Coordinates of C-alpha atoms in Angstrom, one line a residue:
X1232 CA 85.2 126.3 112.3
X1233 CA 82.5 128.3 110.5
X1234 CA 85.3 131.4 108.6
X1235 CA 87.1 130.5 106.0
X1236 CA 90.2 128.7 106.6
X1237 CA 93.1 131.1 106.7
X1238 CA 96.2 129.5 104.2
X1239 CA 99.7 130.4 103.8
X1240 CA 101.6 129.3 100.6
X1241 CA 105.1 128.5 101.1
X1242 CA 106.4 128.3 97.2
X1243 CA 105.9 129.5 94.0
X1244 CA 106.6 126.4 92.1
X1245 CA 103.9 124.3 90.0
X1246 CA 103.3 122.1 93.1
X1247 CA 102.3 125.3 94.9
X1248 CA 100.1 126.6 92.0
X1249 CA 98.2 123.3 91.7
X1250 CA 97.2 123.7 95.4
X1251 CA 96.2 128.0 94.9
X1252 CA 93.9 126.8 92.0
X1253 CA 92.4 124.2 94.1
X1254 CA 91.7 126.5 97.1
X1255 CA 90.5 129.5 94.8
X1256 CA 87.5 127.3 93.6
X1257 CA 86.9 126.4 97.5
X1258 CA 84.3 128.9 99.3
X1259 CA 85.6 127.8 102.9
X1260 CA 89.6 128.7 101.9
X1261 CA 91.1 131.8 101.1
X1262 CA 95.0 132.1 100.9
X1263 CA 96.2 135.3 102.6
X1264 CA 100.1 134.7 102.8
X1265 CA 102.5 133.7 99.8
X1266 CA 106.4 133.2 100.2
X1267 CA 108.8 132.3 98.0
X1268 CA 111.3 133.9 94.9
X1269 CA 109.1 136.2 92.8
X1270 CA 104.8 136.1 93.1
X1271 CA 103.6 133.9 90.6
X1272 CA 100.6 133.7 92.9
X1273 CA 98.6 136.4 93.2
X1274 CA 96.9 136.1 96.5
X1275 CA 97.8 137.7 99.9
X1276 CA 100.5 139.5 101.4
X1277 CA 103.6 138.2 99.7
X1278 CA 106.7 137.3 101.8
X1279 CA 110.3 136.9 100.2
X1280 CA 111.1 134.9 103.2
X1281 CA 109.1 132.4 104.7
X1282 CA 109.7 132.6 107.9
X1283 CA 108.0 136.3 108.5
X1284 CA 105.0 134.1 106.6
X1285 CA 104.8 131.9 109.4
X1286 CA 105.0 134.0 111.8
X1287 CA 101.6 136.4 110.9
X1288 CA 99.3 135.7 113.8
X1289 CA 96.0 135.4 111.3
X1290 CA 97.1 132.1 109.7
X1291 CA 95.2 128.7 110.7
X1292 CA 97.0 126.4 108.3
X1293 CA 100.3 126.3 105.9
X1294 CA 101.0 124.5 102.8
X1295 CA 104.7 123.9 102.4
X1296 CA 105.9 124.0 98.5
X1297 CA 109.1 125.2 99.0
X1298 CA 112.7 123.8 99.0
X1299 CA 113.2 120.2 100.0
X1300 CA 116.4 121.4 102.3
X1301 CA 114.3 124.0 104.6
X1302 CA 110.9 121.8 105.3
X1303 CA 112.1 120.1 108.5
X1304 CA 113.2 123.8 110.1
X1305 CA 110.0 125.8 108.3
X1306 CA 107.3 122.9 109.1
X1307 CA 108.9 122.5 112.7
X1308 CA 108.4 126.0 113.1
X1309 CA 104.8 126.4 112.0
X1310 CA 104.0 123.4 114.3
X1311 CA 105.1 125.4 117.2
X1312 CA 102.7 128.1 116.6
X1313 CA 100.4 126.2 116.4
X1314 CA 99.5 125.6 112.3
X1315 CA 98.2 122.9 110.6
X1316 CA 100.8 122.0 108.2
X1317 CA 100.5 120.7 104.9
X1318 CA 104.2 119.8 103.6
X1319 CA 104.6 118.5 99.8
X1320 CA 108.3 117.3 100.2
X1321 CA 109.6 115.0 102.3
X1322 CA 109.8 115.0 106.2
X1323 CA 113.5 115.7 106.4
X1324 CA 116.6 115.7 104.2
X1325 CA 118.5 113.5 107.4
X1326 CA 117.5 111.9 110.5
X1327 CA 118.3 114.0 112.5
X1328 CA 116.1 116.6 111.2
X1329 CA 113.1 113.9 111.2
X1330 CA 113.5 114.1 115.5
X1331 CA 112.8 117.9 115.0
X1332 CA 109.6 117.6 113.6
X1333 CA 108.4 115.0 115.7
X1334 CA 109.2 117.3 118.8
X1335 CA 107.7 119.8 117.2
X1336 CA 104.4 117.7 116.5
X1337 CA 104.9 116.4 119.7
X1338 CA 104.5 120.5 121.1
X1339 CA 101.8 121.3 119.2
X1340 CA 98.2 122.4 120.4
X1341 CA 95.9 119.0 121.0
X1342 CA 94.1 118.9 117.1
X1343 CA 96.7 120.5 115.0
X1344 CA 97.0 118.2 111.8
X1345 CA 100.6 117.5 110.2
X1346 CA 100.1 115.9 106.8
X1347 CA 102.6 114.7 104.0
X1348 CA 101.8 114.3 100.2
X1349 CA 101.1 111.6 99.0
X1350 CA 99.1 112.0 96.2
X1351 CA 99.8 108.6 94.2
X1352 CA 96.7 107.1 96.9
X1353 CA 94.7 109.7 95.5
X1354 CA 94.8 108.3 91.5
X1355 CA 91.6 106.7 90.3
X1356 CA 93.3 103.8 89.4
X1357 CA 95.2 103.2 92.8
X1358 CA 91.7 103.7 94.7
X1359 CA 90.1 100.9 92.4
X1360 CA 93.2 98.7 93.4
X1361 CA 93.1 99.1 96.8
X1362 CA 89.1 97.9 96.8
X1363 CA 89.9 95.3 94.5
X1364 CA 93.2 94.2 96.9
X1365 CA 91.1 94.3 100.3
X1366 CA 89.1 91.6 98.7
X1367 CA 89.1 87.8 98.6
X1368 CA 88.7 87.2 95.1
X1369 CA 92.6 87.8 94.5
X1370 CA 93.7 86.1 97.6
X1371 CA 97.1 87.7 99.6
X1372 CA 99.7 89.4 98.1
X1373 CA 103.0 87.6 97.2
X1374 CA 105.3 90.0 95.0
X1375 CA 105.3 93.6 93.9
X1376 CA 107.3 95.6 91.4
X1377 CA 107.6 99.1 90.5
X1378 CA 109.2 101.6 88.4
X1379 CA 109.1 105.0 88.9
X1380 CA 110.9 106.8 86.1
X1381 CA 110.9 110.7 84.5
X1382 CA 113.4 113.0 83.1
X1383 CA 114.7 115.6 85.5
X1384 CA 117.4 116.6 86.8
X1385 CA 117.9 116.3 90.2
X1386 CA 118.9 119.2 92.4
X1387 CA 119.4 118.0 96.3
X1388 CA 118.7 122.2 97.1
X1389 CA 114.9 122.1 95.8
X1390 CA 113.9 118.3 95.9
X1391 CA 115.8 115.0 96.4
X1392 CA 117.6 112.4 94.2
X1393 CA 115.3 110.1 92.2
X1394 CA 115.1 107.5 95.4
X1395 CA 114.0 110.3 97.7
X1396 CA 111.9 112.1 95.7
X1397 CA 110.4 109.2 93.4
X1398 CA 111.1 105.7 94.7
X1399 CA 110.4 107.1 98.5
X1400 CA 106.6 107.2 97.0
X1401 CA 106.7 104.4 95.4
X1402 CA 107.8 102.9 98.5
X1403 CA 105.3 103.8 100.4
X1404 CA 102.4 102.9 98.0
X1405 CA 103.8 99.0 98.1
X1406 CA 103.6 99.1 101.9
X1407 CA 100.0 99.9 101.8
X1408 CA 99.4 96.8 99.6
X1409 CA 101.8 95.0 101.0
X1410 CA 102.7 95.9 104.7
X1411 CA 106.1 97.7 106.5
X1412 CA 109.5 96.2 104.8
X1413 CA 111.3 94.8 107.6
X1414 CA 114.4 93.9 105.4
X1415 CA 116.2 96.5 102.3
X1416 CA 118.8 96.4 100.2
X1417 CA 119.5 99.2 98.1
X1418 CA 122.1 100.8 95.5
X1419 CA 122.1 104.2 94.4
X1420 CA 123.7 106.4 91.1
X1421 CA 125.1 108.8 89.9
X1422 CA 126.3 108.8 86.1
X1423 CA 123.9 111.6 84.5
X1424 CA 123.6 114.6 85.7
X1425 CA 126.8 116.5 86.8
X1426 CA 125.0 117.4 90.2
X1427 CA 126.9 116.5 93.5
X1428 CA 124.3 114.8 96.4
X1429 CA 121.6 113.8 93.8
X1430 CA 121.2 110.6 93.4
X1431 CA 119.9 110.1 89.2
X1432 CA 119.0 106.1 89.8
X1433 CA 118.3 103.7 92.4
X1434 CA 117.0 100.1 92.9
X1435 CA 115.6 98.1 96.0
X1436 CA 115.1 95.0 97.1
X1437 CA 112.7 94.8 100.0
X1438 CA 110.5 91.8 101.8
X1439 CA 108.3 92.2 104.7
X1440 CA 107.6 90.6 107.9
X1441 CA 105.1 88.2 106.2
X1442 CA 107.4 87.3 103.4
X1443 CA 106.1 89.6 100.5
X1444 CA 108.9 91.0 97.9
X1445 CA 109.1 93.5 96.7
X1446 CA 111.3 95.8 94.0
X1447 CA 111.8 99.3 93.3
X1448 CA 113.2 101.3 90.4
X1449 CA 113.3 104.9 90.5
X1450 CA 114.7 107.2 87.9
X1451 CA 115.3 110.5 86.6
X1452 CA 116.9 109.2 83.2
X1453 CA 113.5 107.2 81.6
X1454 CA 113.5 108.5 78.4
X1455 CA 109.7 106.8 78.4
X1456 CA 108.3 108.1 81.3
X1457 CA 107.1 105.8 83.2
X1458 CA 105.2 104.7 86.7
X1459 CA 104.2 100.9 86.6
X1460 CA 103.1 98.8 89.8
X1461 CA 102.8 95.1 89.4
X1462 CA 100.9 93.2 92.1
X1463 CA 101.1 89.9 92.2
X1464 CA 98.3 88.1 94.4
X1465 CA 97.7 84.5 95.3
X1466 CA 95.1 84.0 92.8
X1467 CA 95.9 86.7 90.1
X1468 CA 97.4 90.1 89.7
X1469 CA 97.0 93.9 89.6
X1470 CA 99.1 96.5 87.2
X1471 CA 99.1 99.8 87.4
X1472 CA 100.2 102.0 84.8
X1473 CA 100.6 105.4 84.0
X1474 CA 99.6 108.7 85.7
X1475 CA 97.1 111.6 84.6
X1476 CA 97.8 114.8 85.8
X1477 CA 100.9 116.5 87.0
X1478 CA 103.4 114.3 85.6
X1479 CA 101.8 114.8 82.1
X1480 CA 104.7 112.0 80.4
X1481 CA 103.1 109.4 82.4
X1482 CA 99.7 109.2 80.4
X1483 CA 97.4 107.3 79.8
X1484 CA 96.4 106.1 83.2
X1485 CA 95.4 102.2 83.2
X1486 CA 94.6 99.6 85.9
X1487 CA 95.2 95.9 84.3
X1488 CA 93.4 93.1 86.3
X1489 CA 94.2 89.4 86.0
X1490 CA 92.6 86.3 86.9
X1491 CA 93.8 83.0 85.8
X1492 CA 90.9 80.4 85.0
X1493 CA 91.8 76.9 86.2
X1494 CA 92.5 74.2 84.0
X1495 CA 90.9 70.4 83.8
X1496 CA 93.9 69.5 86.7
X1497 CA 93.0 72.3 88.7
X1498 CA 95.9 74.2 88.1
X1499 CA 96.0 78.0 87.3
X1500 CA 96.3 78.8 83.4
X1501 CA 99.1 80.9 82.4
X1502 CA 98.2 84.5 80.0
X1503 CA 94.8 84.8 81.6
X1504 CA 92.3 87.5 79.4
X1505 CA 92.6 91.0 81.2
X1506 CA 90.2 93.5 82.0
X1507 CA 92.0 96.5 81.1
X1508 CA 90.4 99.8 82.7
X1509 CA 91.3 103.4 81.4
X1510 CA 91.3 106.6 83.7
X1511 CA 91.3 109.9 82.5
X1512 CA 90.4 111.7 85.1
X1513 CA 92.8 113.5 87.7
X1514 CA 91.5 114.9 90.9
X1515 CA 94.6 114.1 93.0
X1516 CA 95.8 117.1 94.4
X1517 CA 91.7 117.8 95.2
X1518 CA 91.5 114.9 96.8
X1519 CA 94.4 114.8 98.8
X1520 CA 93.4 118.8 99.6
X1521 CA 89.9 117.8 100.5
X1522 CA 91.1 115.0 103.2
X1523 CA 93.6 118.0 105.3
X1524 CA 91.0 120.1 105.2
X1525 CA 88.8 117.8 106.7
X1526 CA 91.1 116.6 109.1
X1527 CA 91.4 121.0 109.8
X1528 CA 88.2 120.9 110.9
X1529 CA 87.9 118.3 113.2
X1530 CA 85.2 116.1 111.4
X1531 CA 87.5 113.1 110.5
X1532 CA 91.0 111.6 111.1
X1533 CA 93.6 111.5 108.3
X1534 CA 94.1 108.1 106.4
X1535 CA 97.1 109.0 104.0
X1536 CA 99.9 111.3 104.9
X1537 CA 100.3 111.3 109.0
X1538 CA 103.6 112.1 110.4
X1539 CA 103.8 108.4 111.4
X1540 CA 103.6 107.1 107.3
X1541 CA 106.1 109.5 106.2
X1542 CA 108.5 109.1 108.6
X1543 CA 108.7 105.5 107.9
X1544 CA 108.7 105.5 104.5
X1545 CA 111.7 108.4 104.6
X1546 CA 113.4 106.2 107.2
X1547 CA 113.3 103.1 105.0
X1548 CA 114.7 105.4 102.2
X1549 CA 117.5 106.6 104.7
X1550 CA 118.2 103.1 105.2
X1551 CA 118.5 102.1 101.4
X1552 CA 120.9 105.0 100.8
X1553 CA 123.3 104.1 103.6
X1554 CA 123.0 100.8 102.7
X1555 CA 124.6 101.4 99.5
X1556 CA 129.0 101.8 100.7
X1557 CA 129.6 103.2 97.4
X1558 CA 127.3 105.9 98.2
X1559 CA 128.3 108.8 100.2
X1560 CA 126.5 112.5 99.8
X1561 CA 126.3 115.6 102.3
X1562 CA 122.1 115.5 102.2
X1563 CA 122.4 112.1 103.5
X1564 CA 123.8 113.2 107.3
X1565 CA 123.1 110.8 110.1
X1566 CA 121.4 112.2 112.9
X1567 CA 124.5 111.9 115.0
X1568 CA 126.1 114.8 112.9

């Protein structure tokens, strides 16, 4: 593909901002749709409704920003016309709307490219883990934990509950340290925010196939903002903390490495010294940009945010909620309704 890539912009939030500033500064992009309440963008023809967005016959790609409720029907539908499809919110509010989108992958033109965000792979910090993780120097992975806390108030109409729309990332970060959670047990909130179907906290307990636990805490009342993943390896550990970027409370952005030194007996000293490494840096939504477009034209298969990935990690978050009997909201439908 020699033109430009043709975008449409599907929200007028600060997620879909982020994304028009990126593809402004890009000489093979140009945005020539925008839908959603009001134009805070300035690009384009601008559609109140995205569905006469997705249907213009000049587009080559979308970028969903819009409300968590409508992605499974308005990313189905721009699969079937054959779109490569960028969505920022999850797959599907229920199960049953997951099987939509996989049909309509399924129906797709050969090449057409479906990808999720998930832009926590694309932190400096995170990369530098992963290297330091695929290594032997640590050894293998025995225990994670993670908090993924902000203040917001949930609303199930434009995102999810803090599992869905904070702990389902953190979710899926651990299984690409640690592998696929084969087992879950989860309990959901909701004492906070007087909003019906949102979830405010949640906690997991998960293991996978090999044995490797794992715990999650997501939150929209952490008066300190906080992300934090602890890895704990075989022969030392791995802490990430903080964010940069987006999620401006999370700052600063540090990646904590541990290894013990070995006594006189041979056994591992406790309180090893750390190397403690700083980021300040974030090209995230960049990144994660640069790798669809890539995938767009052809010259490379995706790594993060395939159909596949976000399906599972939605399903395992579909899981935790239902596991939960306390727990019973209208968002969370099973596909047999």
């Amino acid at each position: 593909m020699t033109r430009k890539i043709r975008f449409g912009l599907i929200g007028t939030g600060a997620d879909a901002r982020q994304r028009a500033a990126v593809l402004h500064q890009r000489s093979d992009c140009e945005i020539v749709a925008t839908s959603g309440p009001g134009q805070s963008i300035k690009a384009g023809v601008h559609y109140e409704d995205a569905k006469g967005l997705v249907a213009r016959a000049d587009l080559d790609a979308v970028i969903y920003a819009g409300a968590s409720s409508d992605a499974a029907d308005i990313c189905a539908d721009a699969a079937r016309r054959g779109l490569h499809v960028l969505s920022l919110r999850p797959p599907a509010v229920s199960p049953g709307d997951m099987i939509t989108v996989r049909e309509a992958q399924r129906a797709a033109p050969m090449g057409k490219v479906l990808q999720y965000s998930f832009p926590l792979h694309y932190h400096a910090s995170v990369g530098v883990a992963k290297r330091l993780a695929r290594g032997e120097e640590l050894g293998s992975v025995l225990t994670m934990r993670g908090v993924y806390g902000v203040v917001i108030e949930p609303k199930l109409e434009a995102r999810g509950g803090a599992l869905l729309d904070r702990g389902m990332h953190m979710i899926d970060l651990m299984q690409a340290f640690g592998g696929r959670f084969v087992d879950a047990k989860g309990f959901v909130s909701q004492k906070a925010w007087d909003n019906p179907g949102a979830d405010d906290n949640a906690m997991a307990l998960m293991r996978t196939k090999d044995g490797v636990l794992a715990t999650v805490h997501a939150s929209t009342t952490s008066w300190r903002e906080t992300f934090r993943l602890e890895l704990g390896f075989s022969h030392g550990y791995l802490w990430l903390d903080g964010l940069v970027g987006g999620d401006g409370g999370l700052s600063p952005e540090m990646l904590i490495i541990g290894r013990p030194d070995v006594g006189e007996d041979g056994v591992p000293l406790a309180n090893p010294n750390e190397d403690i490494r700083e980021f300040t840096t974030d090209n995230a939504v960049a990144l994660e940009l640069a790798d669809f477009i890539h995938a767009v034209k052809g010259r490379g298969t995706q790594t993060v945010g395939t159909s596949l990935q976000a399906f599972d990690a939605l399903t395992l978050v579909h899981r935790l909620y239902g596991d939960d009997p306390t727990w019973s909201e209208p968002g969370m439908r099973t596909a047999a309704e």
